[in-house]
Amino acid sequence: MDDIKFMKIALKIARKAAGFTEPNPLVGAVVVKNHRVVAIGYHRKYGADHAERDALKKAPAGSTTLVVTLEPCIHFGKTPPCVPLVIEKKIKRVVVAMKDPNPLVNGKGIQSLKESGIAVEVGLLADMACKLNRHYIKYITQKIPYVTLKAGVSLDGKLTDKYRKSQWVTSEELRTFSHTLRGEYSAIMTGVKTVMDDNPQLNIREKAWGDKMLYRIILDTHNTLDTRLRVFEDQEQFPLILFSSKETENRTPKVKNHFFVTPDSENRLNLREILEVLYQQEIASVMVEGGGRLFNSFLHEKLYDEIILSQAGTLIGGKESVQLFAEGTSVSIPIELKERDIIQFKTGCIIRGFRCLEHWSNGLME
């Protein structure tokens, strides 16, 4: 029971760095002596000390157990490996929630600890640890970013009214909450029409996120984006990435990271290729805030992992209103969200659903 309590503490403190560690994982660590917590640590941001090192450098001599949410590493990266430090500190027992899917680790850290005479237990609250690091697991194992589709919709699933106006389908209350979710991701993506119509900043304005960097990705097939728009401002904290077609007439780059990719048979940009390019840019997660067409493409090609809906408590209707998934599917093969988290507000609710929970923990729990 003590181990469960300590692991829950480790998972809780790991979440404190959400949005700041990518493409590295979120990790929390607890050091125990005489059945009491004597030190805690977590991976605070990309390039900072790993959780084990952060905790162990504060731990008193004679500490016996290390409880950590992810397998300790054994390779040099931005920081030194953690396994040698665990051995040096004479820790007798290590409790690990999940193995690290990174091929540079993936069981090697656990094996090294065991070979040094340290007792190791793996799999405690692994499902919670895997959910916590779903961005990292997808990025490492599939070599493309984790993709979340986020939209504001009416009670009857409309993205716009019958005049194709989307401002505002949802209330300020719902928009404010959903806006803060951007900070959990490496990047935000939208289509050129949304940017041209609304001229958004596509940034993070909440002070709590501090100087967090957020990439802004715009899909502009024909390279027609006006450089006077607000998304071209403040690129130091919010770098801009553009994607256009290889077959467009205008091949002049508008920003440093302007990529020209293959169009499909309907002259739409190849989303798989875009995600592969983003992986090469070390972008581990993307929140898609596009219009109906972009949502439809991600849903149709099954390139999404999560859906977040800010659902207003109002009906809009209208045959000309833009729907979330206009192409649709059949009753026999619906889009199914395996798990759903729902937060109720006065003016509606936030529904957060996940597509493939079982893939997160495959092979990482033992």
Coordinates of C-alpha atoms in Angstrom, one line a residue:
M1 CA 0.0 0.0 0.0
D2 CA 2.9 2.4 0.7
D3 CA 4.3 1.8 -2.8
I4 CA 0.9 2.8 -4.3
K5 CA 0.8 6.0 -2.2
F6 CA 4.4 6.9 -3.2
M7 CA 3.7 6.2 -6.9
K8 CA 0.6 8.4 -6.8
I9 CA 2.8 11.2 -5.4
A10 CA 5.4 10.7 -8.1
L11 CA 2.7 10.8 -10.8
K12 CA 1.2 13.9 -9.4
I13 CA 4.5 15.8 -9.3
A14 CA 5.4 14.6 -12.8
R15 CA 2.3 16.4 -14.1
K16 CA 3.6 19.7 -12.9
A17 CA 5.8 19.9 -15.9
A18 CA 3.1 19.1 -18.5
G19 CA 3.9 21.0 -21.7
F20 CA 7.5 21.8 -20.9
T21 CA 9.4 18.5 -21.3
E22 CA 8.7 17.5 -24.8
P23 CA 10.0 15.7 -26.8
N24 CA 11.2 14.1 -23.5
P25 CA 8.7 12.4 -21.1
L26 CA 7.0 13.6 -17.9
V27 CA 8.7 11.8 -15.0
G28 CA 8.3 12.1 -11.2
A29 CA 10.4 10.4 -8.5
V30 CA 10.0 9.8 -4.8
V31 CA 12.9 8.7 -2.4
V32 CA 11.8 6.7 0.7
K33 CA 13.6 6.0 4.0
N34 CA 11.9 4.1 6.9
H35 CA 8.6 4.1 5.0
R36 CA 8.6 7.9 4.8
V37 CA 9.1 10.3 1.8
V38 CA 12.5 12.0 2.3
A39 CA 12.9 13.6 -1.2
I40 CA 10.9 14.2 -4.3
G41 CA 11.9 15.3 -7.8
Y42 CA 10.6 15.7 -11.3
H43 CA 11.8 16.5 -14.8
R44 CA 11.0 20.2 -14.9
K45 CA 11.7 21.0 -18.6
Y46 CA 13.5 19.8 -21.7
G47 CA 17.2 19.6 -20.9
A48 CA 16.9 19.9 -17.2
D49 CA 17.8 17.2 -14.6
H50 CA 15.9 14.0 -14.8
A51 CA 13.5 13.3 -12.0
E52 CA 15.7 10.7 -10.4
R53 CA 18.7 13.0 -10.2
D54 CA 16.5 15.9 -9.0
A55 CA 15.2 13.7 -6.2
L56 CA 18.4 11.8 -5.2
K57 CA 20.6 14.9 -4.9
K58 CA 18.3 16.1 -2.1
A59 CA 17.9 12.6 -0.4
P60 CA 19.7 11.9 2.9
A61 CA 22.2 9.0 3.2
G62 CA 20.7 5.6 4.0
S63 CA 17.6 6.1 1.7
T64 CA 16.4 2.7 0.7
T65 CA 13.7 2.9 -2.0
L66 CA 13.3 5.0 -5.2
V67 CA 9.8 5.1 -6.7
V68 CA 9.8 6.5 -10.2
T69 CA 7.1 6.8 -12.9
L70 CA 9.5 5.8 -15.8
E71 CA 12.4 3.4 -16.1
P72 CA 15.7 5.1 -15.2
C73 CA 17.9 5.8 -18.3
I74 CA 21.3 4.4 -18.9
H75 CA 22.5 6.6 -21.8
F76 CA 23.9 10.0 -22.2
G77 CA 21.5 12.6 -23.7
K78 CA 21.0 16.2 -22.7
T79 CA 22.0 15.0 -19.2
P80 CA 24.0 12.1 -17.7
P81 CA 22.4 8.7 -17.2
C82 CA 20.4 8.1 -14.0
V83 CA 21.2 4.4 -13.4
P84 CA 24.8 5.0 -12.2
L85 CA 23.6 7.6 -9.8
V86 CA 21.0 5.2 -8.3
I87 CA 23.8 2.7 -7.8
E88 CA 26.1 5.3 -6.4
K89 CA 23.5 6.4 -3.8
K90 CA 23.2 2.7 -2.7
I91 CA 19.5 2.5 -3.2
K92 CA 18.4 -1.0 -2.4
R93 CA 15.0 -1.1 -4.2
V94 CA 13.5 0.6 -7.2
V95 CA 9.8 0.6 -8.0
V96 CA 9.1 1.6 -11.7
A97 CA 5.6 2.3 -13.1
M98 CA 6.5 1.6 -16.8
K99 CA 9.4 0.7 -19.1
D100 CA 10.8 3.4 -21.3
P101 CA 9.9 2.7 -24.9
N102 CA 12.9 4.6 -26.2
P103 CA 15.2 2.0 -27.9
L104 CA 18.2 3.5 -26.1
V105 CA 16.6 2.4 -22.8
N106 CA 13.7 -0.1 -23.2
G107 CA 14.6 -2.5 -20.3
K108 CA 18.3 -1.8 -20.3
G109 CA 18.1 0.5 -17.3
I110 CA 16.1 -2.1 -15.3
Q111 CA 18.5 -4.9 -16.3
S112 CA 21.5 -2.8 -15.2
L113 CA 19.9 -2.1 -11.8
K114 CA 19.2 -5.8 -11.3
E115 CA 22.8 -6.7 -12.2
S116 CA 24.0 -4.3 -9.5
G117 CA 22.0 -6.2 -6.9
I118 CA 19.1 -3.7 -6.7
A119 CA 15.6 -5.2 -6.3
V120 CA 13.4 -3.8 -9.1
E121 CA 9.6 -4.0 -9.4
V122 CA 7.9 -2.9 -12.7
G123 CA 4.3 -2.1 -13.5
L124 CA 2.8 -0.4 -10.5
L125 CA 0.1 2.0 -11.7
A126 CA 1.5 1.5 -15.2
D127 CA -1.9 2.4 -16.9
M128 CA -1.8 5.8 -15.2
A129 CA 1.9 6.4 -16.1
C130 CA 1.2 5.4 -19.7
K131 CA -1.7 7.8 -20.0
L132 CA 0.4 10.6 -18.5
N133 CA 3.1 10.0 -21.1
R134 CA 0.8 9.3 -24.1
H135 CA 2.4 12.0 -26.2
Y136 CA 5.9 10.6 -25.5
I137 CA 4.9 7.0 -26.2
K138 CA 3.3 7.8 -29.6
Y139 CA 6.2 10.0 -30.6
I140 CA 8.9 7.4 -29.7
T141 CA 7.2 4.3 -30.9
Q142 CA 5.4 5.5 -34.1
K143 CA 7.8 8.4 -35.1
I144 CA 5.0 10.9 -35.6
P145 CA 3.5 13.4 -33.1
Y146 CA 0.5 12.6 -30.9
V147 CA -2.5 14.4 -32.4
T148 CA -5.5 15.9 -30.6
L149 CA -8.4 17.4 -32.5
K150 CA -10.0 20.2 -30.6
A151 CA -13.2 22.0 -31.6
G152 CA -16.0 24.2 -30.2
V153 CA -19.4 22.8 -31.2
S154 CA -23.0 23.4 -30.5
L155 CA -25.2 20.8 -28.8
D156 CA -26.1 19.4 -32.2
G157 CA -22.4 19.2 -33.3
K158 CA -22.2 22.3 -35.5
L159 CA -18.9 24.2 -35.9
T160 CA -20.6 27.2 -37.5
D161 CA -24.0 28.6 -37.9
K162 CA -25.9 28.5 -41.3
Y163 CA -24.0 31.6 -42.4
R164 CA -20.7 29.7 -41.9
K165 CA -19.8 32.0 -38.9
S166 CA -18.0 30.3 -36.0
Q167 CA -17.6 33.3 -33.7
W168 CA -18.9 32.4 -31.3
V169 CA -20.4 29.0 -31.2
T170 CA -19.3 28.4 -27.6
S171 CA -19.3 30.8 -24.6
E172 CA -16.4 32.8 -23.3
E173 CA -16.3 30.5 -20.3
L174 CA -15.7 27.4 -22.4
R175 CA -13.3 29.2 -24.8
T176 CA -11.1 30.4 -21.9
F177 CA -10.8 26.9 -20.4
S178 CA -10.1 25.2 -23.8
H179 CA -7.6 27.9 -24.7
T180 CA -5.4 26.9 -21.6
L181 CA -5.2 23.4 -23.0
R182 CA -2.9 24.6 -25.8
G183 CA -0.1 24.7 -23.3
E184 CA 0.0 21.0 -22.9
Y185 CA 1.2 20.5 -26.5
S186 CA 4.3 21.2 -28.5
A187 CA 2.3 22.8 -31.4
I188 CA -1.1 24.0 -32.6
M189 CA -2.2 23.4 -36.1
T190 CA -4.9 25.0 -38.3
G191 CA -5.8 25.6 -41.9
V192 CA -5.2 28.7 -44.0
K193 CA -8.9 29.5 -44.3
T194 CA -9.3 29.8 -40.5
V195 CA -6.3 32.1 -40.3
M196 CA -7.4 34.3 -43.2
D197 CA -11.0 34.5 -41.9
D198 CA -10.3 35.1 -38.2
N199 CA -6.7 36.5 -38.2
P200 CA -6.0 34.7 -34.9
Q201 CA -2.7 35.0 -32.9
L202 CA -2.6 31.2 -32.2
N203 CA -0.6 31.7 -29.1
I204 CA -0.9 31.2 -25.3
R205 CA -2.0 34.2 -23.3
E206 CA -2.3 32.7 -19.8
K207 CA 0.5 34.0 -17.5
A208 CA 0.7 30.6 -15.8
W209 CA 2.4 29.2 -18.9
G210 CA 5.2 31.8 -18.6
D211 CA 7.6 31.7 -21.5
K212 CA 6.6 28.3 -22.8
M213 CA 7.3 27.9 -26.6
L214 CA 4.4 26.8 -28.8
Y215 CA 4.9 26.1 -32.5
R216 CA 2.1 27.4 -34.8
I217 CA 1.5 25.2 -37.8
I218 CA -0.6 26.4 -40.8
L219 CA -1.5 24.2 -43.8
D220 CA -1.5 26.5 -46.8
T221 CA -1.8 24.3 -49.9
H222 CA -1.3 27.1 -52.5
N223 CA 1.0 29.3 -50.4
T224 CA -1.4 32.3 -50.4
L225 CA -1.1 33.3 -46.7
D226 CA -0.8 37.1 -46.2
T227 CA 2.4 37.8 -44.2
R228 CA 0.7 40.8 -42.6
L229 CA -1.5 38.6 -40.5
R230 CA -0.9 38.3 -36.8
V231 CA 0.5 34.7 -36.9
F232 CA 3.7 36.2 -38.4
E233 CA 4.3 38.2 -35.2
D234 CA 6.1 37.1 -32.0
Q235 CA 7.9 34.1 -33.7
E236 CA 10.6 33.9 -31.0
Q237 CA 8.2 32.4 -28.5
F238 CA 5.7 31.1 -31.0
P239 CA 7.6 29.9 -34.1
L240 CA 5.6 29.5 -37.3
I241 CA 5.8 26.4 -39.5
L242 CA 4.1 26.4 -42.9
F243 CA 3.2 23.5 -45.2
S244 CA 2.3 24.0 -48.9
S245 CA 2.0 21.7 -51.9
K246 CA 5.0 20.7 -54.0
E247 CA 2.9 21.4 -57.0
T248 CA 1.9 25.0 -56.1
E249 CA 3.0 27.8 -58.5
N250 CA 4.4 29.9 -55.7
R251 CA 7.3 28.0 -54.1
T252 CA 8.8 31.0 -52.3
P253 CA 9.2 30.2 -48.5
K254 CA 7.6 32.7 -46.2
V255 CA 9.3 31.6 -43.0
K256 CA 12.4 29.6 -42.0
N257 CA 10.4 26.4 -41.6
H258 CA 8.3 26.3 -44.7
F259 CA 7.9 22.8 -46.1
F260 CA 6.5 21.8 -49.5
V261 CA 4.9 18.3 -49.3
T262 CA 3.1 15.9 -51.6
P263 CA -0.6 16.6 -52.4
D264 CA -3.1 13.7 -52.6
S265 CA -5.4 12.9 -55.5
E266 CA -7.8 15.7 -54.4
N267 CA -4.9 18.2 -54.1
R268 CA -5.0 18.2 -50.3
L269 CA -1.7 18.1 -48.4
N270 CA -0.5 14.6 -47.3
L271 CA -1.2 14.6 -43.5
R272 CA 1.0 11.6 -42.9
E273 CA 4.0 13.3 -44.6
I274 CA 3.3 16.4 -42.6
L275 CA 3.4 14.5 -39.3
E276 CA 6.6 12.8 -40.3
V277 CA 8.2 16.2 -41.0
L278 CA 7.1 17.4 -37.6
Y279 CA 8.7 14.4 -36.0
Q280 CA 12.0 15.3 -37.6
Q281 CA 11.5 18.8 -36.0
E282 CA 11.2 17.1 -32.6
I283 CA 7.6 18.1 -32.2
A284 CA 6.0 15.4 -30.1
S285 CA 2.4 16.6 -29.9
V286 CA 0.0 18.7 -32.0
M287 CA -3.4 20.2 -31.2
V288 CA -5.4 20.6 -34.3
E289 CA -7.8 23.5 -34.2
G290 CA -8.8 23.6 -37.9
G291 CA -12.1 23.9 -39.6
G292 CA -14.5 21.1 -40.7
R293 CA -12.4 20.1 -43.7
L294 CA -9.2 19.6 -41.7
F295 CA -11.1 17.7 -39.0
N296 CA -12.7 15.5 -41.6
S297 CA -9.3 14.6 -43.1
F298 CA -7.7 13.6 -39.8
L299 CA -10.8 11.6 -38.8
H300 CA -11.1 9.9 -42.2
E301 CA -7.4 9.0 -42.3
K302 CA -7.4 7.9 -38.6
L303 CA -4.5 10.1 -37.8
Y304 CA -5.8 11.3 -34.5
D305 CA -5.3 10.1 -30.9
E306 CA -7.6 12.3 -28.9
I307 CA -10.6 14.5 -29.4
I308 CA -11.5 17.5 -27.2
L309 CA -14.9 19.1 -27.7
S310 CA -16.0 22.3 -26.1
Q311 CA -19.8 21.7 -26.3
A312 CA -22.1 24.6 -25.8
G313 CA -25.6 24.0 -24.3
T314 CA -27.2 25.5 -27.4
L315 CA -28.7 24.2 -30.7
I316 CA -27.8 25.9 -34.0
G317 CA -29.0 23.6 -36.8
G318 CA -29.0 24.5 -40.5
K319 CA -28.2 22.4 -43.5
E320 CA -25.4 24.8 -44.5
S321 CA -23.8 24.8 -41.1
V322 CA -20.3 23.1 -41.0
Q323 CA -20.3 19.8 -39.2
L324 CA -17.5 18.2 -37.2
F325 CA -17.3 15.1 -39.5
A326 CA -19.2 15.9 -42.6
E327 CA -18.1 12.8 -44.5
G328 CA -19.5 10.6 -41.8
T329 CA -19.4 6.9 -41.3
S330 CA -21.8 4.0 -40.7
V331 CA -23.4 2.7 -37.5
S332 CA -21.4 -0.5 -37.8
I333 CA -18.0 1.3 -37.8
P334 CA -18.5 4.5 -35.8
I335 CA -15.7 6.6 -34.4
E336 CA -15.4 5.3 -30.9
L337 CA -13.6 7.0 -28.0
K338 CA -12.4 4.4 -25.5
E339 CA -12.4 6.6 -22.5
R340 CA -14.1 10.0 -21.9
D341 CA -13.4 12.7 -19.4
I342 CA -16.2 15.2 -19.0
I343 CA -16.0 18.6 -17.2
Q344 CA -19.3 20.4 -16.6
F345 CA -19.6 24.2 -16.8
K346 CA -22.6 26.5 -16.5
T347 CA -22.7 27.1 -20.3
G348 CA -21.8 23.6 -21.5
C349 CA -19.1 21.0 -21.0
I350 CA -15.6 19.9 -22.1
I351 CA -15.5 16.3 -23.4
R352 CA -12.1 14.7 -23.8
G353 CA -12.0 11.3 -25.4
F354 CA -9.2 8.9 -26.3
R355 CA -8.9 6.6 -29.3
C356 CA -6.5 3.8 -28.5
L357 CA -5.8 3.4 -24.9
E358 CA -4.4 -0.1 -25.2
H359 CA -1.6 1.0 -27.5
W360 CA -0.1 3.3 -24.8
S361 CA 0.8 0.4 -22.4
N362 CA 1.6 -2.3 -24.9
G363 CA 4.8 -4.0 -23.7
L364 CA 5.6 -1.3 -21.1
M365 CA 4.0 -2.7 -18.0
E366 CA 6.3 -5.5 -17.1

